[in-house]
Coordinates of C-alpha atoms in Angstrom, one line a residue:
Chain V
G3 CA -13.4 16.7 25.8
A4 CA -11.6 13.8 24.5
G5 CA -11.2 13.1 20.7
V6 CA -12.0 10.2 18.6
S7 CA -10.2 7.2 19.9
Q8 CA -9.3 4.2 17.7
S9 CA -8.1 0.7 19.0
P10 CA -5.8 -1.0 18.5
S11 CA -3.3 1.5 17.1
N12 CA -1.3 -1.2 15.0
K13 CA -2.7 -4.4 14.0
V14 CA -0.6 -7.3 12.3
T15 CA -3.0 -10.7 11.1
E16 CA -2.1 -13.5 8.9
K17 CA -4.1 -13.6 5.8
G18 CA -7.5 -15.6 6.5
K19 CA -7.9 -14.2 10.0
D20 CA -10.7 -12.2 11.1
V21 CA -9.8 -8.8 12.5
E22 CA -12.0 -6.1 14.6
L23 CA -11.3 -2.4 14.9
R24 CA -12.4 -0.3 17.2
C25 CA -13.8 3.5 17.4
D26 CA -15.0 5.6 20.1
P27 CA -16.6 8.7 18.7
I28 CA -16.6 12.1 20.5
S29 CA -19.5 12.0 23.2
G30 CA -22.5 13.7 21.6
H31 CA -22.0 12.9 18.1
T32 CA -24.4 11.3 16.0
A33 CA -22.6 10.7 12.9
L34 CA -19.7 8.2 12.5
Y35 CA -17.6 7.3 9.5
W36 CA -15.3 4.7 8.6
Y37 CA -12.6 5.3 5.8
R38 CA -9.7 3.4 4.4
Q39 CA -6.5 5.0 3.5
S40 CA -3.9 2.8 1.4
L41 CA -0.6 4.0 0.5
G42 CA -0.4 6.8 -1.8
Q43 CA -3.8 7.2 -1.7
G44 CA -6.7 9.5 -0.6
L45 CA -9.2 8.3 2.0
E46 CA -11.7 5.9 0.7
F47 CA -15.1 6.2 2.1
L48 CA -16.4 2.7 3.8
I49 CA -19.4 3.4 5.6
Y50 CA -21.4 5.9 7.8
F51 CA -23.7 5.6 11.1
Q52 CA -26.5 8.5 11.6
G53 CA -27.9 8.1 14.7
N54 CA -30.7 5.0 14.5
S55 CA -30.6 5.5 11.2
A56 CA -29.9 2.4 8.7
P57 CA -26.2 2.9 7.8
D58 CA -24.9 3.6 4.4
K59 CA -22.8 0.8 3.6
S60 CA -22.3 1.9 -0.1
G61 CA -18.4 2.2 0.4
L62 CA -17.7 -1.6 1.7
P63 CA -15.6 -3.2 -1.0
S64 CA -16.8 -6.6 -0.2
D65 CA -18.9 -8.6 1.8
R66 CA -16.0 -9.7 3.9
F67 CA -16.2 -6.1 5.5
S68 CA -18.8 -5.2 8.0
A69 CA -19.5 -2.7 10.7
E70 CA -21.9 -1.9 13.8
R71 CA -22.4 0.8 16.1
T72 CA -24.0 -0.1 19.7
G73 CA -25.8 2.4 21.7
G74 CA -25.1 4.9 19.2
S75 CA -21.7 5.7 20.5
V76 CA -18.8 3.0 19.8
S77 CA -18.3 1.1 16.5
T78 CA -16.7 -1.9 15.5
L79 CA -15.3 -2.5 11.9
T80 CA -14.8 -6.2 11.0
I81 CA -13.0 -7.5 8.3
Q82 CA -13.4 -11.1 7.8
R83 CA -10.8 -13.6 6.1
T84 CA -8.6 -11.1 5.7
Q85 CA -6.4 -10.3 2.5
Q86 CA -3.2 -8.8 1.5
E87 CA -4.8 -6.0 -0.2
D88 CA -6.6 -5.1 2.8
S89 CA -3.6 -3.7 4.5
A90 CA -4.0 -0.1 4.9
V91 CA -4.7 2.5 7.5
Y92 CA -8.6 2.6 8.7
L93 CA -9.9 6.1 9.9
C94 CA -12.6 6.7 12.0
A95 CA -14.4 10.0 12.1
S96 CA -17.4 11.6 13.9
S97 CA -19.2 14.9 13.4
L98 CA -22.1 16.3 15.4
Y99 CA -24.8 15.6 12.8
A100 CA -24.3 14.0 9.3
R101 CA -24.7 17.4 7.4
V102 CA -22.5 19.1 9.9
N103 CA -19.3 19.2 7.5
E104 CA -16.7 19.3 10.2
Q105 CA -15.4 15.6 10.8
F106 CA -13.2 14.7 13.7
F107 CA -11.0 12.2 13.0
G108 CA -9.0 9.5 15.1
P109 CA -5.6 8.5 14.7
G110 CA -6.3 5.4 12.7
T111 CA -5.5 1.7 12.8
R112 CA -2.7 0.4 10.6
L113 CA -3.6 -2.9 9.4
T114 CA -1.1 -5.2 8.0
V115 CA -2.0 -8.3 6.6
L116 CA 1.0 -10.7 6.1
Chain Z
T1 CA -19.7 11.1 -7.3
Q2 CA -17.8 14.4 -7.4
L3 CA -14.2 14.0 -8.4
L4 CA -11.2 16.1 -6.7
E5 CA -7.9 16.5 -8.4
Q6 CA -5.1 17.4 -6.4
S7 CA -1.5 18.6 -7.8
P8 CA 1.1 18.2 -7.2
Q9 CA 1.0 15.0 -5.7
F10 CA 4.4 15.3 -3.9
L11 CA 6.3 18.2 -3.2
S12 CA 9.8 18.9 -1.5
I13 CA 10.8 22.0 -0.7
Q14 CA 13.6 23.9 1.6
E15 CA 12.5 25.8 4.5
G16 CA 11.7 29.5 4.0
E17 CA 10.2 28.9 0.3
N18 CA 6.7 29.6 -0.9
L19 CA 4.6 27.0 -2.3
T20 CA 1.1 26.7 -3.8
V21 CA -1.1 23.5 -3.7
Y22 CA -4.3 22.8 -6.0
C23 CA -8.0 21.4 -6.0
N24 CA -9.4 21.2 -8.9
S25 CA -12.8 19.7 -10.1
S26 CA -15.3 19.9 -12.9
S27 CA -18.1 20.1 -10.5
V28 CA -19.6 23.4 -8.7
F29 CA -19.3 23.2 -5.0
S30 CA -21.3 24.7 -2.7
S31 CA -18.1 24.6 -0.5
L32 CA -14.6 23.0 0.1
Q33 CA -12.7 22.3 2.6
W34 CA -8.8 21.6 3.4
Y35 CA -7.6 19.3 5.9
R36 CA -3.7 18.7 6.8
Q37 CA -2.7 14.7 8.0
E38 CA 0.3 14.7 9.9
P39 CA 2.2 11.2 10.2
G40 CA 0.4 8.6 12.4
E41 CA -2.7 10.8 12.9
G42 CA -5.9 11.4 11.3
P43 CA -6.8 14.5 9.1
V44 CA -7.5 17.7 10.9
L45 CA -9.6 20.5 9.1
L46 CA -7.6 23.9 8.3
V47 CA -10.5 26.0 6.9
T48 CA -14.0 25.6 5.0
V49 CA -14.2 28.2 1.9
V50 CA -18.0 28.8 0.9
T51 CA -18.2 32.0 -1.3
G52 CA -16.8 32.0 -4.9
G53 CA -13.6 34.3 -5.0
E54 CA -13.4 33.9 -1.2
V55 CA -9.6 34.2 0.0
K56 CA -9.2 33.2 3.8
K57 CA -6.1 33.1 5.9
L58 CA -4.7 31.0 8.6
K59 CA -1.4 32.7 9.7
R60 CA 1.1 32.0 6.7
L61 CA -1.5 29.6 4.9
T62 CA -3.8 31.4 2.2
F63 CA -6.8 29.4 1.0
Q64 CA -8.6 30.9 -2.5
F65 CA -12.2 29.4 -3.6
G66 CA -12.2 29.8 -7.7
D67 CA -15.1 32.4 -8.7
A68 CA -16.7 29.6 -10.4
R69 CA -16.3 27.4 -7.2
K70 CA -15.1 24.4 -9.0
D71 CA -11.6 24.8 -7.7
S72 CA -9.3 26.3 -4.7
S73 CA -6.0 26.5 -3.9
L74 CA -3.8 26.6 -0.9
H75 CA -0.4 29.0 -0.8
I76 CA 1.9 28.8 2.2
T77 CA 4.3 31.5 2.6
A78 CA 7.7 31.0 4.3
A79 CA 7.5 27.1 4.8
Q80 CA 8.4 25.4 7.9
P81 CA 9.3 22.2 8.9
G82 CA 6.0 21.8 11.0
D83 CA 4.2 22.6 7.7
T84 CA 5.3 18.9 6.4
G85 CA 2.2 16.6 6.0
L86 CA -0.5 15.5 3.5
Y87 CA -2.9 18.3 2.6
L88 CA -6.4 17.1 1.4
C89 CA -9.1 19.1 -0.1
A90 CA -12.8 17.8 0.6
A91 CA -16.2 18.3 -1.1
P92 CA -19.3 18.6 1.1
D93 CA -21.1 15.8 1.0
T94 CA -22.7 12.7 3.1
P95 CA -19.7 11.3 3.7
L96 CA -17.1 13.6 2.5
V97 CA -15.3 13.0 -0.7
F98 CA -11.9 13.7 -0.6
G99 CA -8.8 14.4 -3.1
K100 CA -5.7 11.9 -3.0
G101 CA -4.0 14.6 -1.5
T102 CA -0.7 16.5 -1.9
R103 CA 2.4 15.4 0.2
L104 CA 4.4 18.1 1.4
S105 CA 7.8 18.0 2.6
V106 CA 9.7 20.9 4.4
I107 CA 13.3 20.3 4.6
A108 CA 15.1 22.5 7.4

């Protein structure tokens, strides 16, 4: 079946604007994760969803970041009032369950804040 | 939070050479994973090592889990340009905890 897809693949925005990044997980996967990857850095955890449980938001860097997952499938990561330090690749991953260790990653959205 | 240290951070070698990259921690893990990330793509799982001292082979790639389950290594034999990418180790947690990776460049 299809893998994890993300859109847009690239996003250039001006400082102070809001952006929305979309993730379509693998069908049937109950767990969905968002990570941020800055140049020269590893993957920084942002948030994860598991089924209908409350999301784990412990990795969100500020209250400008939020995410939702509708109908247990598609997820949207929203960054309000973007700053230049928000520039990074935002990766989404899904897994069958949260405790299943293999995560399948999408290709990422490269966000550039001018 | 479990901290994973990967070394070297960067590695550039000629095609045909052998190399080893490392993933170390002061914590004991039930397992460790290795992912490879190619430019413009997300990481892809290569292997999960579970037992202390375990060795797993994937074609020219050999993965070893330390006896004390605190470290792991990845050895590539006769590297090829297609091996170029970012190699990440990850610890099983929810969510996964990743090291910063080793960026490998294999020059033809």
